[in-house]
Amino acid sequence: MIRIVEVGPRDGLQNIKPLVPTDIKVAFIDALSKTGLEEIEITSFVSPKWVPQLADAEEVCEQIDRNPSVTYMALVPNEKGLERAIAGRVDKIAVFTAASETFSERNVSASIAQTIERFKPVIAGSPVPVRGYVSTAFYCPYEGKIDPSKVADVIAQLLDIGCDEISIGDTIGRAQPDEVRTLLELSLTLCGVDQTAMHFHDTFGNAIGNARASYEMGIRVFDSSTSGIGGCPFAPGAQGNISTEALITDFETTVDPGKIAEAGAIIVPYLG
Ligand code: HMG
Ligand code: MG
């Protein structure tokens, strides 16, 4: 059995240019909430100038119909984002940094060390659990292959400042199963399987093989997006996340495939 963290409403939409109406996002999230998913990343409290698609984060949080058995998570880059997330009554926040300095600068205008400093008051002030994303954990669109020791170093820092969970991101979908195994052999010595999630994008069709390799190493939490939407506007070439449909076909889960198809049908016409 695996646990899926549905990131479609956040990762799936942030890279879509035409603005999706708020009521469609709300209908998508409400439909996802009835599929058996336990956790959904619903939006992002980043700068609306950087990610205009998610500028309606407050409205989304206000309008969704919350299912008490679902954890609603949102991305938070800094203290201002935390204030907004608390007002939005999310159940969990996710801070995000990277294993590549160049990507970190392009994504959040800060070095990795500066992001860690920014996160300290965010984590200290968070009334809810905190996930920490490590992007470009295998390849960076600017720097190429990333050394696993760099990833381990960032994971150690995120745990040290109080993250409850780490999500390891193959941001541009270039990892291969042997690279996943190599990184996990190292990272699992710092952060156990109960605290690790894998976040695969699927640019080259490797994502399901990477998920299987992670599963064999003991990983049971995977991020995915319904209909395989997704990508980062600051990572050229980043394609969609591994689809929720692919994960529920390959692994045993609590999620109903028919209901995921219904949720997907709500959002797909708006993807441009
Ligand atoms: P900055 O410009 O360096 O920040 O951006 P600043 O502190 O100088 O603020 C500039 C302006 O933004 C100010 O407004 C602030 O008030 C405002 P102004 O005075 O110009 O009117 N501002 C905010 N507004 C609302 N909410 C906030 C906020 N913070 C500042 N939280 C910043 C720094 C981090 C804000 C910016 O770079 C940013 O928002 N970046 C977002 C990048 C992003 O969302 N990337 C995609 C998500 S990461 C991802 O997709 C990878 C992942 O999926 C895993 C994987 O695949 O690997 C997680
Ligand atoms: Mg992503």
CSV table of C-alpha atoms and ligand atoms in Angstrom, one decimal:
chain,number,residue,atom,x,y,z
A,1,MET,CA,0.0,0.0,0.0
A,2,ILE,CA,1.3,3.5,-0.9
A,3,ARG,CA,0.1,6.9,0.2
A,4,ILE,CA,-0.4,9.5,-2.5
A,5,VAL,CA,0.1,13.2,-2.0
A,6,GLU,CA,-2.0,14.8,-4.8
A,7,VAL,CA,-0.1,17.9,-6.0
A,8,GLY,CA,-2.2,18.7,-9.1
A,9,PRO,CA,-4.0,21.8,-7.8
A,10,ARG,CA,-0.5,23.3,-7.0
A,11,ASP,CA,2.3,21.8,-9.1
A,12,GLY,CA,-0.2,20.9,-11.8
A,13,LEU,CA,-1.6,24.4,-12.2
A,14,GLN,CA,1.4,26.7,-11.4
A,15,ASN,CA,2.9,26.2,-14.9
A,16,ILE,CA,-0.4,26.7,-16.8
A,17,LYS,CA,-0.5,30.2,-18.5
A,18,PRO,CA,-4.3,30.8,-19.0
A,19,LEU,CA,-5.8,31.6,-15.6
A,20,VAL,CA,-8.0,28.8,-14.5
A,21,PRO,CA,-11.2,30.2,-12.8
A,22,THR,CA,-11.2,29.9,-9.1
A,23,ASP,CA,-14.5,28.0,-9.0
A,24,ILE,CA,-13.0,25.4,-11.3
A,25,LYS,CA,-10.0,24.9,-9.0
A,26,VAL,CA,-12.4,24.6,-6.1
A,27,ALA,CA,-14.5,22.0,-7.9
A,28,PHE,CA,-11.3,20.1,-8.9
A,29,ILE,CA,-10.1,20.1,-5.2
A,30,ASP,CA,-13.6,19.2,-3.9
A,31,ALA,CA,-13.8,16.3,-6.4
A,32,LEU,CA,-10.2,15.1,-5.4
A,33,SER,CA,-11.3,15.2,-1.7
A,34,LYS,CA,-13.9,12.5,-2.4
A,35,THR,CA,-11.5,10.0,-4.2
A,36,GLY,CA,-9.9,8.4,-1.1
A,37,LEU,CA,-6.8,10.7,-1.3
A,38,GLU,CA,-5.5,11.5,2.1
A,39,GLU,CA,-3.5,14.5,1.3
A,40,ILE,CA,-3.8,17.3,-1.3
A,41,GLU,CA,-1.6,20.2,-2.0
A,42,ILE,CA,-4.2,22.8,-2.9
A,43,THR,CA,-2.3,26.0,-3.7
A,44,SER,CA,0.7,28.1,-3.1
A,45,PHE,CA,1.2,31.3,-1.0
A,46,VAL,CA,4.1,32.5,-3.1
A,47,SER,CA,4.3,36.0,-4.7
A,48,PRO,CA,1.4,36.4,-7.1
A,49,LYS,CA,3.9,38.3,-9.4
A,50,TRP,CA,6.0,35.2,-9.7
A,51,VAL,CA,3.1,32.7,-10.0
A,52,PRO,CA,0.0,34.6,-11.2
A,53,GLN,CA,-2.0,31.4,-11.7
A,54,LEU,CA,-2.1,30.8,-7.9
A,55,ALA,CA,-2.8,34.4,-6.9
A,56,ASP,CA,-6.3,33.3,-5.7
A,57,ALA,CA,-4.8,31.1,-2.9
A,58,GLU,CA,-7.0,32.8,-0.3
A,59,GLU,CA,-10.2,32.4,-2.3
A,60,VAL,CA,-9.4,28.7,-2.9
A,61,CYS,CA,-8.9,28.1,0.8
A,62,GLU,CA,-12.0,30.0,1.6
A,63,GLN,CA,-14.3,28.2,-0.9
A,64,ILE,CA,-13.3,24.5,-0.7
A,65,ASP,CA,-15.5,22.1,1.0
A,66,ARG,CA,-13.2,20.4,3.5
A,67,ASN,CA,-13.3,16.7,4.1
A,68,PRO,CA,-12.1,16.0,7.6
A,69,SER,CA,-10.2,12.9,6.5
A,70,VAL,CA,-8.1,14.9,4.0
A,71,THR,CA,-4.9,16.9,4.9
A,72,TYR,CA,-4.9,20.1,2.9
A,73,MET,CA,-1.4,21.4,2.3
A,74,ALA,CA,0.0,24.6,0.7
A,75,LEU,CA,3.4,25.8,-0.4
A,76,VAL,CA,5.0,28.6,1.6
A,77,PRO,CA,8.2,30.4,0.7
A,78,ASN,CA,8.7,32.8,3.6
A,79,GLU,CA,7.0,34.4,6.7
A,80,LYS,CA,4.6,36.4,4.5
A,81,GLY,CA,3.5,33.1,3.0
A,82,LEU,CA,3.1,31.6,6.4
A,83,GLU,CA,0.8,34.4,7.6
A,84,ARG,CA,-1.4,33.8,4.5
A,85,ALA,CA,-1.4,30.0,5.0
A,86,ILE,CA,-2.5,30.4,8.6
A,87,ALA,CA,-5.3,32.7,7.6
A,88,GLY,CA,-6.2,30.1,5.0
A,89,ARG,CA,-6.5,27.4,7.7
A,90,VAL,CA,-4.3,24.8,5.9
A,91,ASP,CA,-3.5,21.5,7.7
A,92,LYS,CA,0.1,21.4,6.6
A,93,ILE,CA,2.6,23.7,4.9
A,94,ALA,CA,5.5,22.9,2.6
A,95,VAL,CA,8.7,25.0,2.4
A,96,PHE,CA,10.8,24.5,-0.7
A,97,THR,CA,14.5,24.7,-1.5
A,98,ALA,CA,16.9,23.0,-3.9
A,99,ALA,CA,20.1,21.0,-4.2
A,100,SER,CA,21.3,23.4,-7.0
A,101,GLU,CA,22.3,26.9,-6.2
A,102,THR,CA,21.4,28.2,-9.7
A,103,PHE,CA,17.9,26.7,-9.6
A,104,SER,CA,17.4,28.2,-6.1
A,105,GLU,CA,18.4,31.6,-7.3
A,106,ARG,CA,16.0,31.4,-10.3
A,107,ASN,CA,13.2,29.9,-8.3
A,108,VAL,CA,13.2,32.1,-5.2
A,109,SER,CA,15.9,34.7,-5.7
A,110,ALA,CA,17.9,33.3,-2.8
A,111,SER,CA,20.9,30.9,-2.2
A,112,ILE,CA,20.2,27.6,-0.6
A,113,ALA,CA,21.6,28.9,2.7
A,114,GLN,CA,19.3,32.0,2.5
A,115,THR,CA,16.3,29.8,2.0
A,116,ILE,CA,17.2,27.8,5.1
A,117,GLU,CA,17.5,31.1,7.1
A,118,ARG,CA,14.1,32.2,5.7
A,119,PHE,CA,12.5,28.9,6.8
A,120,LYS,CA,13.6,29.0,10.4
A,121,PRO,CA,11.0,31.6,11.6
A,122,VAL,CA,8.4,29.9,9.2
A,123,ILE,CA,8.9,26.5,10.9
A,124,ALA,CA,9.1,28.0,14.4
A,125,GLY,CA,5.9,29.9,13.8
A,126,SER,CA,4.0,27.1,12.0
A,127,PRO,CA,1.0,25.7,14.0
A,128,VAL,CA,0.8,22.8,11.6
A,129,PRO,CA,3.3,20.1,10.3
A,130,VAL,CA,5.9,21.2,7.8
A,131,ARG,CA,7.1,19.3,4.6
A,132,GLY,CA,10.4,20.3,3.1
A,133,TYR,CA,10.9,19.9,-0.6
A,134,VAL,CA,14.4,19.4,-2.1
A,135,SER,CA,14.1,20.3,-5.8
A,136,THR,CA,16.7,19.4,-8.5
A,137,ALA,CA,17.7,16.4,-6.3
A,138,PHE,CA,19.0,14.5,-9.4
A,139,TYR,CA,19.5,17.0,-12.3
A,140,CYS,CA,19.3,20.8,-12.5
A,141,PRO,CA,18.2,22.5,-15.7
A,142,TYR,CA,21.1,24.9,-15.3
A,143,GLU,CA,23.8,22.9,-13.6
A,144,GLY,CA,23.2,19.3,-14.9
A,145,LYS,CA,23.8,16.3,-12.7
A,146,ILE,CA,23.6,17.0,-8.9
A,147,ASP,CA,25.9,15.2,-6.5
A,148,PRO,CA,23.9,13.1,-4.0
A,149,SER,CA,26.0,14.4,-1.1
A,150,LYS,CA,24.7,17.9,-1.9
A,151,VAL,CA,21.1,16.6,-1.6
A,152,ALA,CA,21.9,14.8,1.7
A,153,ASP,CA,23.4,18.0,3.0
A,154,VAL,CA,20.2,20.0,2.2
A,155,ILE,CA,18.0,17.2,3.7
A,156,ALA,CA,20.1,17.3,6.9
A,157,GLN,CA,19.6,21.1,7.2
A,158,LEU,CA,15.9,20.8,6.6
A,159,LEU,CA,15.5,18.2,9.3
A,160,ASP,CA,17.7,20.2,11.6
A,161,ILE,CA,15.5,23.2,11.4
A,162,GLY,CA,12.4,21.1,12.1
A,163,CYS,CA,10.8,19.8,8.9
A,164,ASP,CA,8.6,16.8,9.7
A,165,GLU,CA,8.8,15.3,6.2
A,166,ILE,CA,11.1,15.6,3.2
A,167,SER,CA,10.0,15.4,-0.4
A,168,ILE,CA,12.8,14.6,-2.8
A,169,GLY,CA,12.1,16.2,-6.2
A,170,ASP,CA,13.2,15.1,-9.7
A,171,THR,CA,12.1,18.5,-10.9
A,172,ILE,CA,12.9,18.0,-14.6
A,173,GLY,CA,12.2,14.3,-14.7
A,174,ARG,CA,15.6,13.1,-15.8
A,175,ALA,CA,16.5,10.6,-13.0
A,176,GLN,CA,17.0,7.0,-13.7
A,177,PRO,CA,16.1,4.1,-11.3
A,178,ASP,CA,19.8,3.4,-10.5
A,179,GLU,CA,20.3,7.1,-9.6
A,180,VAL,CA,17.2,6.9,-7.4
A,181,ARG,CA,18.6,3.9,-5.6
A,182,THR,CA,22.0,5.6,-5.1
A,183,LEU,CA,20.4,8.8,-3.6
A,184,LEU,CA,18.1,6.8,-1.4
A,185,GLU,CA,20.9,4.7,0.0
A,186,LEU,CA,22.4,7.9,1.2
A,187,SER,CA,19.4,9.9,2.2
A,188,LEU,CA,17.7,7.1,4.1
A,189,THR,CA,20.6,7.1,6.5
A,190,LEU,CA,19.5,10.7,7.5
A,191,CYS,CA,15.8,10.6,6.9
A,192,GLY,CA,13.8,7.3,7.3
A,193,VAL,CA,11.2,5.9,5.0
A,194,ASP,CA,8.5,7.1,7.3
A,195,GLN,CA,9.6,10.7,6.8
A,196,THR,CA,10.5,10.6,3.0
A,197,ALA,CA,8.3,11.2,0.0
A,198,MET,CA,9.4,11.0,-3.6
A,199,HIS,CA,8.3,13.7,-6.1
A,200,PHE,CA,8.8,12.5,-9.7
A,201,HIS,CA,8.2,14.5,-12.8
A,202,ASP,CA,7.8,12.5,-16.0
A,203,THR,CA,9.6,14.3,-18.8
A,204,PHE,CA,11.3,11.2,-20.2
A,205,GLY,CA,8.9,8.4,-19.1
A,206,ASN,CA,11.1,7.3,-16.2
A,207,ALA,CA,8.8,8.3,-13.4
A,208,ILE,CA,7.0,5.0,-12.9
A,209,GLY,CA,10.3,3.0,-13.0
A,210,ASN,CA,11.7,5.5,-10.5
A,211,ALA,CA,8.7,5.0,-8.2
A,212,ARG,CA,9.1,1.3,-8.4
A,213,ALA,CA,12.8,1.6,-7.5
A,214,SER,CA,11.9,3.8,-4.5
A,215,TYR,CA,9.2,1.4,-3.4
A,216,GLU,CA,11.7,-1.4,-3.4
A,217,MET,CA,13.9,0.7,-1.1
A,218,GLY,CA,10.9,1.0,1.3
A,219,ILE,CA,9.4,4.4,0.2
A,220,ARG,CA,5.6,4.4,0.6
A,221,VAL,CA,4.7,8.1,0.0
A,222,PHE,CA,4.6,9.5,-3.5
A,223,ASP,CA,3.6,12.9,-4.9
A,224,SER,CA,1.6,12.8,-8.1
A,225,SER,CA,-0.9,14.8,-10.1
A,226,THR,CA,-4.2,13.8,-11.6
A,227,SER,CA,-3.9,13.7,-15.4
A,228,GLY,CA,-0.2,14.1,-15.0
A,229,ILE,CA,-0.3,17.9,-15.1
A,230,GLY,CA,2.6,19.9,-13.6
A,231,GLY,CA,5.9,21.6,-14.0
A,232,CYS,CA,7.9,24.5,-12.6
A,233,PRO,CA,7.9,27.8,-14.4
A,234,PHE,CA,11.5,28.4,-13.3
A,235,ALA,CA,12.8,25.0,-14.5
A,236,PRO,CA,12.9,25.0,-18.3
A,237,GLY,CA,11.8,21.7,-19.7
A,238,ALA,CA,10.0,20.5,-16.5
A,239,GLN,CA,7.1,18.5,-17.6
A,240,GLY,CA,4.1,17.1,-15.7
A,241,ASN,CA,4.3,15.1,-12.5
A,242,ILE,CA,3.9,11.4,-12.5
A,243,SER,CA,0.1,10.9,-12.9
A,244,THR,CA,-2.1,9.8,-10.0
A,245,GLU,CA,-3.7,7.4,-12.5
A,246,ALA,CA,-0.3,5.7,-13.2
A,247,LEU,CA,0.4,5.3,-9.4
A,248,ILE,CA,-3.0,3.8,-8.7
A,249,THR,CA,-2.7,1.4,-11.6
A,250,ASP,CA,0.8,0.2,-10.4
A,251,PHE,CA,0.4,0.2,-6.7
A,252,GLU,CA,-2.2,-0.6,-4.1
A,253,THR,CA,-3.8,2.6,-2.7
A,254,THR,CA,-7.0,3.9,-1.1
A,255,VAL,CA,-7.8,5.9,-4.2
A,256,ASP,CA,-10.8,5.2,-6.5
A,257,PRO,CA,-9.7,5.4,-10.1
A,258,GLY,CA,-13.2,6.2,-11.4
A,259,LYS,CA,-13.4,9.2,-9.1
A,260,ILE,CA,-9.9,10.4,-10.1
A,261,ALA,CA,-11.1,10.3,-13.7
A,262,GLU,CA,-14.1,12.5,-12.7
A,263,ALA,CA,-11.8,15.0,-11.0
A,264,GLY,CA,-9.5,15.0,-14.0
A,265,ALA,CA,-12.4,15.8,-16.3
A,266,ILE,CA,-13.1,19.0,-14.4
A,267,ILE,CA,-9.6,20.5,-14.9
A,268,VAL,CA,-8.5,19.1,-18.2
A,269,PRO,CA,-10.6,21.5,-20.4
A,270,TYR,CA,-8.9,24.5,-18.7
A,271,LEU,CA,-5.3,23.5,-19.3
A,272,GLY,CA,-4.9,25.5,-22.5
B,1,HMG,P1,11.5,38.4,-4.0
B,1,HMG,O1,11.1,39.3,-5.1
B,1,HMG,O2,12.9,38.1,-3.9
B,1,HMG,O3,10.9,38.8,-2.6
B,1,HMG,O4,10.7,37.0,-4.2
B,1,HMG,P2,10.7,40.0,-1.8
B,1,HMG,O5,10.7,39.6,-0.4
B,1,HMG,O6,11.8,41.1,-2.2
B,1,HMG,O7,9.3,40.6,-2.2
B,1,HMG,C1,9.0,41.1,-3.4
B,1,HMG,C2,7.5,41.4,-3.5
B,1,HMG,O8,6.8,40.1,-3.3
B,1,HMG,C3,6.9,42.3,-2.4
B,1,HMG,O9,5.8,42.9,-2.9
B,1,HMG,C4,6.5,41.3,-1.3
B,1,HMG,O10,5.5,41.8,-0.5
B,1,HMG,C5,5.9,40.2,-2.2
B,1,HMG,P3,5.9,44.4,-3.5
B,1,HMG,O11,6.5,45.3,-2.4
B,1,HMG,O12,6.8,44.3,-4.7
B,1,HMG,O13,4.5,44.7,-3.9
B,1,HMG,N1,5.9,38.9,-1.5
B,1,HMG,C6,4.8,38.1,-1.4
B,1,HMG,N2,3.5,38.3,-1.7
B,1,HMG,C7,2.7,37.3,-1.4
B,1,HMG,N3,3.0,36.2,-0.8
B,1,HMG,C8,4.3,36.0,-0.4
B,1,HMG,C9,5.3,37.0,-0.7
B,1,HMG,N4,6.6,37.1,-0.5
B,1,HMG,C10,7.0,38.3,-1.0
B,1,HMG,N5,4.6,34.9,0.2
B,1,HMG,C11,9.8,34.9,-3.4
B,1,HMG,C12,10.9,35.9,-3.3
B,1,HMG,C13,10.2,33.7,-2.7
B,1,HMG,C14,8.6,35.6,-2.8
B,1,HMG,C15,9.5,34.7,-4.9
B,1,HMG,O14,10.7,34.3,-5.5
B,1,HMG,C16,8.5,33.6,-5.2
B,1,HMG,O15,7.3,33.8,-4.8
B,1,HMG,N6,8.9,32.5,-5.8
B,1,HMG,C17,8.0,31.4,-6.1
B,1,HMG,C18,8.6,30.4,-6.9
B,1,HMG,C19,7.7,29.3,-7.1
B,1,HMG,O16,6.5,29.3,-6.7
B,1,HMG,N7,8.2,28.2,-7.8
B,1,HMG,C20,7.4,27.0,-8.0
B,1,HMG,C21,7.3,26.2,-6.8
B,1,HMG,S1,8.7,25.2,-6.4
B,1,HMG,C22,8.4,23.7,-7.4
B,1,HMG,O17,7.5,23.7,-8.2
B,1,HMG,C23,9.2,22.5,-7.2
B,1,HMG,C24,8.5,21.4,-6.4
B,1,HMG,O18,7.3,21.0,-7.1
B,1,HMG,C25,9.4,20.2,-6.2
B,1,HMG,C26,10.1,19.7,-7.5
B,1,HMG,O19,9.4,19.5,-8.5
B,1,HMG,O20,11.3,19.6,-7.4
B,1,HMG,C27,8.0,21.9,-5.0
B,2,MG,MG,7.3,19.6,-8.8
